[in-house]
mmCIF file of C-alpha atoms in Angstrom:
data_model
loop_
_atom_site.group_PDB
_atom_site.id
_atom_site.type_symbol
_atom_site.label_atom_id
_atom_site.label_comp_id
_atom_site.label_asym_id
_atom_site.label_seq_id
_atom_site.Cartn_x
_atom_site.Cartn_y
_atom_site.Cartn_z
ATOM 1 C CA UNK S 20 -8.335 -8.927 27.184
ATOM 2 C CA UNK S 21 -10.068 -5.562 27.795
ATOM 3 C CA UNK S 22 -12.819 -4.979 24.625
ATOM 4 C CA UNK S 23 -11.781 -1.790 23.096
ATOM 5 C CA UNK S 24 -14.647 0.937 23.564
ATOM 6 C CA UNK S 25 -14.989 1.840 19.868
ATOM 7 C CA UNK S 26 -13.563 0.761 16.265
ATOM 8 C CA UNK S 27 -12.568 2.963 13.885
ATOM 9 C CA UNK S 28 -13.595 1.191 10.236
ATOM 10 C CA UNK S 29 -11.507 2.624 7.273
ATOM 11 C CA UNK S 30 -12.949 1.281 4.198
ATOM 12 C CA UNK S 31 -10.194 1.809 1.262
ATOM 13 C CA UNK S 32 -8.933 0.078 -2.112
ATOM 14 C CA UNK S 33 -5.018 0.524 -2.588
ATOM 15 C CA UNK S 34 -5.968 1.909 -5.725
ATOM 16 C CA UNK S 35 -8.585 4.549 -5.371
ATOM 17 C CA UNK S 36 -6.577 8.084 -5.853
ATOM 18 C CA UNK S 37 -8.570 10.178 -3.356
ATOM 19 C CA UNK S 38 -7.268 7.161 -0.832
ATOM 20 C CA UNK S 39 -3.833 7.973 -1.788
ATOM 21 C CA UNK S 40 -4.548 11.447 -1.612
ATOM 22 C CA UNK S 41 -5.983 10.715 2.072
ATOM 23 C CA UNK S 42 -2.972 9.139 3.181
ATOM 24 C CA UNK S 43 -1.556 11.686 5.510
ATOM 25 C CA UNK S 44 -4.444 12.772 7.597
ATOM 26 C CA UNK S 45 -5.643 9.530 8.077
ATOM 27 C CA UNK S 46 -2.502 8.573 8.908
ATOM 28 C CA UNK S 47 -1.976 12.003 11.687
ATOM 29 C CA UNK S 48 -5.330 11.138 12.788
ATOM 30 C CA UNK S 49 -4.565 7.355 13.328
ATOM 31 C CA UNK S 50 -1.807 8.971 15.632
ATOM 32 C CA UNK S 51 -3.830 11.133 17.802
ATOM 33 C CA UNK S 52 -6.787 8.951 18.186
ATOM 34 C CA UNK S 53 -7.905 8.534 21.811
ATOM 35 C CA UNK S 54 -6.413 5.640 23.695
ATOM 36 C CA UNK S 55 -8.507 2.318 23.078
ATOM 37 C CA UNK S 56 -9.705 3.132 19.798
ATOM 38 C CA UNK S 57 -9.201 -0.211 17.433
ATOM 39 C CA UNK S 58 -8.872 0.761 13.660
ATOM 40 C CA UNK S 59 -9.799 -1.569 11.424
ATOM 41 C CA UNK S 60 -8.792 -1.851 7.355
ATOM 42 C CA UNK S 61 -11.194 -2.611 5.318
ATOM 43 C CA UNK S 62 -10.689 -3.371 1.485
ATOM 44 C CA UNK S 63 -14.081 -2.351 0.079
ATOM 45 C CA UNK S 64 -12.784 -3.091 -4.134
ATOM 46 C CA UNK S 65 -13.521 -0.504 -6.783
ATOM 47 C CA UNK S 66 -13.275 -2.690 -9.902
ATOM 48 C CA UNK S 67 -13.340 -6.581 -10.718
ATOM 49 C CA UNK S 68 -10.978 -8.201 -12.402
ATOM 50 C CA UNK S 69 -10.924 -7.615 -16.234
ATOM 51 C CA UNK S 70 -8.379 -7.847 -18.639
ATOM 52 C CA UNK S 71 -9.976 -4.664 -20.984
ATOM 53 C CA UNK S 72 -7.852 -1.772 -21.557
ATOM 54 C CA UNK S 73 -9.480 0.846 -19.663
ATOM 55 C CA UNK S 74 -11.751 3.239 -22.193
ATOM 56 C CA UNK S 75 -10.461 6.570 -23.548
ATOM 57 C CA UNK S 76 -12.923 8.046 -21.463
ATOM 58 C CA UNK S 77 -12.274 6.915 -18.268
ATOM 59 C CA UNK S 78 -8.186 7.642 -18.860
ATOM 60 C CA UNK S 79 -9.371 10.863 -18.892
ATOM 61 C CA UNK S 80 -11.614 10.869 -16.165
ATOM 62 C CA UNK S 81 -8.993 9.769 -13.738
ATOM 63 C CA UNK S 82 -6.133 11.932 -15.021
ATOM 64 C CA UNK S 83 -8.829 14.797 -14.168
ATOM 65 C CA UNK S 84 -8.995 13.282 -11.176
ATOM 66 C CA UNK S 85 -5.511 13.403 -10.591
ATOM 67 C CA UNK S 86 -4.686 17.114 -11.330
ATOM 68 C CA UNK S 87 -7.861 17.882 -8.796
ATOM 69 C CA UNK S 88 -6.638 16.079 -5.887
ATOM 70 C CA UNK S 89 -3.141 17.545 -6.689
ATOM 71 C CA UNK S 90 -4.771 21.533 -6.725
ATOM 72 C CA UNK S 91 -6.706 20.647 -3.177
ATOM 73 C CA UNK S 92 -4.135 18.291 -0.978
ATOM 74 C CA UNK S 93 -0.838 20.437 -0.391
ATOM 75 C CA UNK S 94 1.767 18.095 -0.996
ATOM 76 C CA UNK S 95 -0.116 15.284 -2.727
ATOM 77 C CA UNK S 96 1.600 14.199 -6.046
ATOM 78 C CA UNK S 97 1.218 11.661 -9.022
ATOM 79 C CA UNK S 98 3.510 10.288 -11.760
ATOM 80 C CA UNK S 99 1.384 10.976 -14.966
ATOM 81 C CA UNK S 100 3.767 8.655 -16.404
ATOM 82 C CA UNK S 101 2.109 6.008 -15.573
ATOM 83 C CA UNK S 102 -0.603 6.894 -18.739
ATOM 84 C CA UNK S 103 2.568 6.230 -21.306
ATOM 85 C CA UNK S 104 4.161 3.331 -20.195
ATOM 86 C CA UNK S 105 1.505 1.293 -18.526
ATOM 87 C CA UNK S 106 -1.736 -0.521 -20.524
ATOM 88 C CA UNK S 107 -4.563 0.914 -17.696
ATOM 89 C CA UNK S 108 -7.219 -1.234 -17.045
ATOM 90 C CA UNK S 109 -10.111 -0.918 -14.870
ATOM 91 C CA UNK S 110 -8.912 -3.486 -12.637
ATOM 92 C CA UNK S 111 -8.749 -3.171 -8.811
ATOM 93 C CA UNK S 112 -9.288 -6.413 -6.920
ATOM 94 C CA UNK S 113 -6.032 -8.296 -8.112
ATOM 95 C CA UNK S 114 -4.286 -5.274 -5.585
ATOM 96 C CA UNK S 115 -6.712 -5.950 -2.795
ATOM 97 C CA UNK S 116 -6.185 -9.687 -2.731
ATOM 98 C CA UNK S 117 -2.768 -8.955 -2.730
ATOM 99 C CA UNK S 118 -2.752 -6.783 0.438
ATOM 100 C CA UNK S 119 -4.886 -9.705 1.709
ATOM 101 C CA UNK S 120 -2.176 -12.284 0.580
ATOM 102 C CA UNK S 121 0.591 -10.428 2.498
ATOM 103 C CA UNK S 122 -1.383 -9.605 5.349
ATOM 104 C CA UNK S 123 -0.931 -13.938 5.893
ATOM 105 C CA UNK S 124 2.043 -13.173 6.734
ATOM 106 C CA UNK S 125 1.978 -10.644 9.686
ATOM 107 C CA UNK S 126 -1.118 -7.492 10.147
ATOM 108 C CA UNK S 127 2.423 -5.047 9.593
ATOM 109 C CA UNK S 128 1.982 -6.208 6.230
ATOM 110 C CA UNK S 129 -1.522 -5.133 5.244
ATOM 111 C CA UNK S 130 -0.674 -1.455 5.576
ATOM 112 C CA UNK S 131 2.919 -2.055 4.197
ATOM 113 C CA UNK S 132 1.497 -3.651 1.058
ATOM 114 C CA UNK S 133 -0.944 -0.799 0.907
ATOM 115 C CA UNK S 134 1.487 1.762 0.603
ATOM 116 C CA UNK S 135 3.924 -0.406 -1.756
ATOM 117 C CA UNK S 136 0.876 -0.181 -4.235
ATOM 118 C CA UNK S 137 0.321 3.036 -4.461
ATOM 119 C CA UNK S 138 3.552 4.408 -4.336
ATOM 120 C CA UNK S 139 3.975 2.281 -7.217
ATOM 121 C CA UNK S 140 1.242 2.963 -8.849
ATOM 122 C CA UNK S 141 1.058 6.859 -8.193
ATOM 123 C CA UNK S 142 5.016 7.425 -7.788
ATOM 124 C CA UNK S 143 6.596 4.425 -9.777
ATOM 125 C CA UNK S 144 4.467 4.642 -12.705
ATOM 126 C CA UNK S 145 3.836 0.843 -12.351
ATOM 127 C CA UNK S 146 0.977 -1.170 -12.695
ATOM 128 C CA UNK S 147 -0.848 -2.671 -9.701
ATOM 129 C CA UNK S 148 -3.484 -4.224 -11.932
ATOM 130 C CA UNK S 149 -0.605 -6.536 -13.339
ATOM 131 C CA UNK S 150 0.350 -9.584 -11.163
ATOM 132 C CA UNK S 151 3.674 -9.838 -12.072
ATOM 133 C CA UNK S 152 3.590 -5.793 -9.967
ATOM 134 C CA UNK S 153 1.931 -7.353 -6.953
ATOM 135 C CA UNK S 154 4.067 -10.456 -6.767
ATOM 136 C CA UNK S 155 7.469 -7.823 -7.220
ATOM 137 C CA UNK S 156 6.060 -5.310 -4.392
ATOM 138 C CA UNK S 157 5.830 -8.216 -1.916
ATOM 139 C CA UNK S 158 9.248 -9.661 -2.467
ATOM 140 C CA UNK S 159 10.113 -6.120 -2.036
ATOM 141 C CA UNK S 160 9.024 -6.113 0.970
ATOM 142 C CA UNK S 161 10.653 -8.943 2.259
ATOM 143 C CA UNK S 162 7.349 -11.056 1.936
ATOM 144 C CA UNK S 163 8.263 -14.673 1.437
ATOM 145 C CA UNK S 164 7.358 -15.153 -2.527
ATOM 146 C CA UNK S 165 5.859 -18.608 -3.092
ATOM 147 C CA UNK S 166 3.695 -18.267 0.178
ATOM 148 C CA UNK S 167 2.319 -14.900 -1.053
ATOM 149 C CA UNK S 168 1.424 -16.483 -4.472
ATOM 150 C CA UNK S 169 0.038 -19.456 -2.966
ATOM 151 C CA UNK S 170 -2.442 -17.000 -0.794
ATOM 152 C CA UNK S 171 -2.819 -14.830 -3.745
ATOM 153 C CA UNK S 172 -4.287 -17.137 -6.175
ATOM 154 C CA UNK S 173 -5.997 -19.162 -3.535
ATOM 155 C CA UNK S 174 -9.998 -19.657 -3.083
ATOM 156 C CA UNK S 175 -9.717 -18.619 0.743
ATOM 157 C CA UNK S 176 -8.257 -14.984 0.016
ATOM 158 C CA UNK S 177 -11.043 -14.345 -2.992
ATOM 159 C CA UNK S 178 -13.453 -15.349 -0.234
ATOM 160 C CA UNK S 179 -11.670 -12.998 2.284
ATOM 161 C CA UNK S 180 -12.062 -9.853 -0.386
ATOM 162 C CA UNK S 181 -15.565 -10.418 -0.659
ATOM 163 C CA UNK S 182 -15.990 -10.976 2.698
ATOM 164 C CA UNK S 183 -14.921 -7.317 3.424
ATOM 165 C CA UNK S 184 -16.499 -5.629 0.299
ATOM 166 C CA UNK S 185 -20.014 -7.171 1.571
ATOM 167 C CA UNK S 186 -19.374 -5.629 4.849
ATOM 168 C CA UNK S 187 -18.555 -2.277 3.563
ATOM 169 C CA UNK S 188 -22.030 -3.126 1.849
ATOM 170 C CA UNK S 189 -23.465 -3.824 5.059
ATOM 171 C CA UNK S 190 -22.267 -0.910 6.392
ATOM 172 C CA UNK S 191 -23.538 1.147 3.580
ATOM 173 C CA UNK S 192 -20.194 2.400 2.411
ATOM 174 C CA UNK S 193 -20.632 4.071 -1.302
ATOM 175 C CA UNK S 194 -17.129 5.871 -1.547
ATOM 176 C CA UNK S 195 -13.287 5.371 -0.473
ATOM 177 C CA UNK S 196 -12.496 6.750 1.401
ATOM 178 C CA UNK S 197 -15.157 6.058 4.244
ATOM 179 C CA UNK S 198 -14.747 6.038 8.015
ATOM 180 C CA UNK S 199 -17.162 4.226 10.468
ATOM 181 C CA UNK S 200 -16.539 4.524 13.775
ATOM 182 C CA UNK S 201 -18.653 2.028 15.882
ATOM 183 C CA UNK S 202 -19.339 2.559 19.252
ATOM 184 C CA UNK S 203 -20.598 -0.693 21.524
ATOM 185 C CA UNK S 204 -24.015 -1.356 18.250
ATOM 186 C CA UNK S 205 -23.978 2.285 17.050
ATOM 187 C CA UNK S 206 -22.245 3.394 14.050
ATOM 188 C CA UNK S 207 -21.971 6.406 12.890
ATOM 189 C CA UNK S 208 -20.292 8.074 9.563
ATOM 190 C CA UNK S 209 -17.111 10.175 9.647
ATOM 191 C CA UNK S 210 -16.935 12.796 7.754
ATOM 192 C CA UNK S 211 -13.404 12.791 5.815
ATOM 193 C CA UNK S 212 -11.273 16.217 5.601
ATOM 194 C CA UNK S 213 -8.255 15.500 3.313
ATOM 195 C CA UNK S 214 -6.722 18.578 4.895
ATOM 196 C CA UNK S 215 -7.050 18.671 8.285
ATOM 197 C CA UNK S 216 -6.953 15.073 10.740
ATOM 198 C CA UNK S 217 -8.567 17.108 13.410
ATOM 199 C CA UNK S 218 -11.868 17.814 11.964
ATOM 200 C CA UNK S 219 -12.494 14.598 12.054
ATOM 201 C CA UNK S 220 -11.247 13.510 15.247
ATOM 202 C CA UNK S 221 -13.296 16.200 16.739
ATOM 203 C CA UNK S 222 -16.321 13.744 15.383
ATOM 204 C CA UNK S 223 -14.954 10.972 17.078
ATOM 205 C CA UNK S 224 -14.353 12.709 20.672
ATOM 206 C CA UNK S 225 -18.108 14.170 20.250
ATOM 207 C CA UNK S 226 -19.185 11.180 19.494
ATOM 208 C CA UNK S 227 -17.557 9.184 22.350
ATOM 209 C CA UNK S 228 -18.459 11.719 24.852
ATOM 210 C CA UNK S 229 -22.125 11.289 24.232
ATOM 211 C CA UNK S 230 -21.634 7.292 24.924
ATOM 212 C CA UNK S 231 -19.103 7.351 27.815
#
């Protein structure tokens, strides 16, 4: 098999907002990418596990957050719900292991189970932090149920997460979302427009054309 001349890294946790808020130009840019470009998810994890209601002060941080991304990405929405009828906590890598755990059962999956989360987080006004969430959105999805549990809670997929969230590491990721596009041992940093997919892949052709 042919090695594909680039990879296109997108480092991402299912529940970091601006990711959701990224959604559509990443995925108009995914679309339009030139042919032979491999893109590659990578969950990079916000927050351990924890069981703490999240502080006062962070509520209020990300509900700030929230109305921001709303006033500067047309057509971006949340469910501010969600502060009412779910206990927040500051909890993020139960919903990356879980896009790990269905993406056991077919790569469709890993993007599928991304989306599930945040449109039930951001949308639904459900919690992702909650297992009982993550174990519902894959049966949604048609994901067989025991298997996914099995993976979920299993010592190989908390190995895979922090697998990927020392690469991002490696790759000196500090914020989702991040794009990487490596080029044969060159990698250089995308710069994300939440706007506008073809800012960026104007980086990407420049970038190729100065290899190839």
């Amino acid at each position: 098999m042919k090695q594909p001349p680039a990879i296109l890294y997108y480092f991402h946790d299912p529940m970091c907002s601006w990711c959701w808020g990224f959604k559509k130009a990443f995925q108009q840019l995914c679309e339009n990418l030139p042919e032979g470009i491999l893109v590659k998810h990578v969950l990079g994890g916000l927050a351990p596990d924890s069981d703490e209601p999240m502080p006062v002060e962070l509520r209020q941080q990300i509900k700030s957050g929230w109305l921001r991304i709303e006033a500067m990405i047309p057509g971006v929405t949340f469910n501010f719900d969600f502060w009412q009828k779910c206990q927040p906590r500051r909890s993020t890598y139960a919903a990356c292991r879980a896009v790990i755990a269905a993406r056991q059962q077919g790569e469709q999956y890993d993007v599928l189970m991304t989306n599930a989360i945040q449109d039930a987080y951001y949308q639904q006004a459900r919690n992702p932090s909650d297992d009982e969430t993550l174990i519902a959105l894959a049966a949604e999805l048609g994901i067989d149920r025991q298997r996914f549990v099995d993976d979920f809670c299993s010592h190989e997929v908390k190995t895979m997460l922090q697998q990927e969230i020392d690469f991002s590491r490696h790759m000196f990721v500090e914020s989702f979302p991040s794009l990487v596009l490596k080029v044969e041992n060159k990698t250089s940093g995308i710069e994300i427009d939440y706007t506008d997919y073809a800012t960026m892949l104007k980086q990407i052709r420049e970038i190729l054309n100065a290899v190839y």
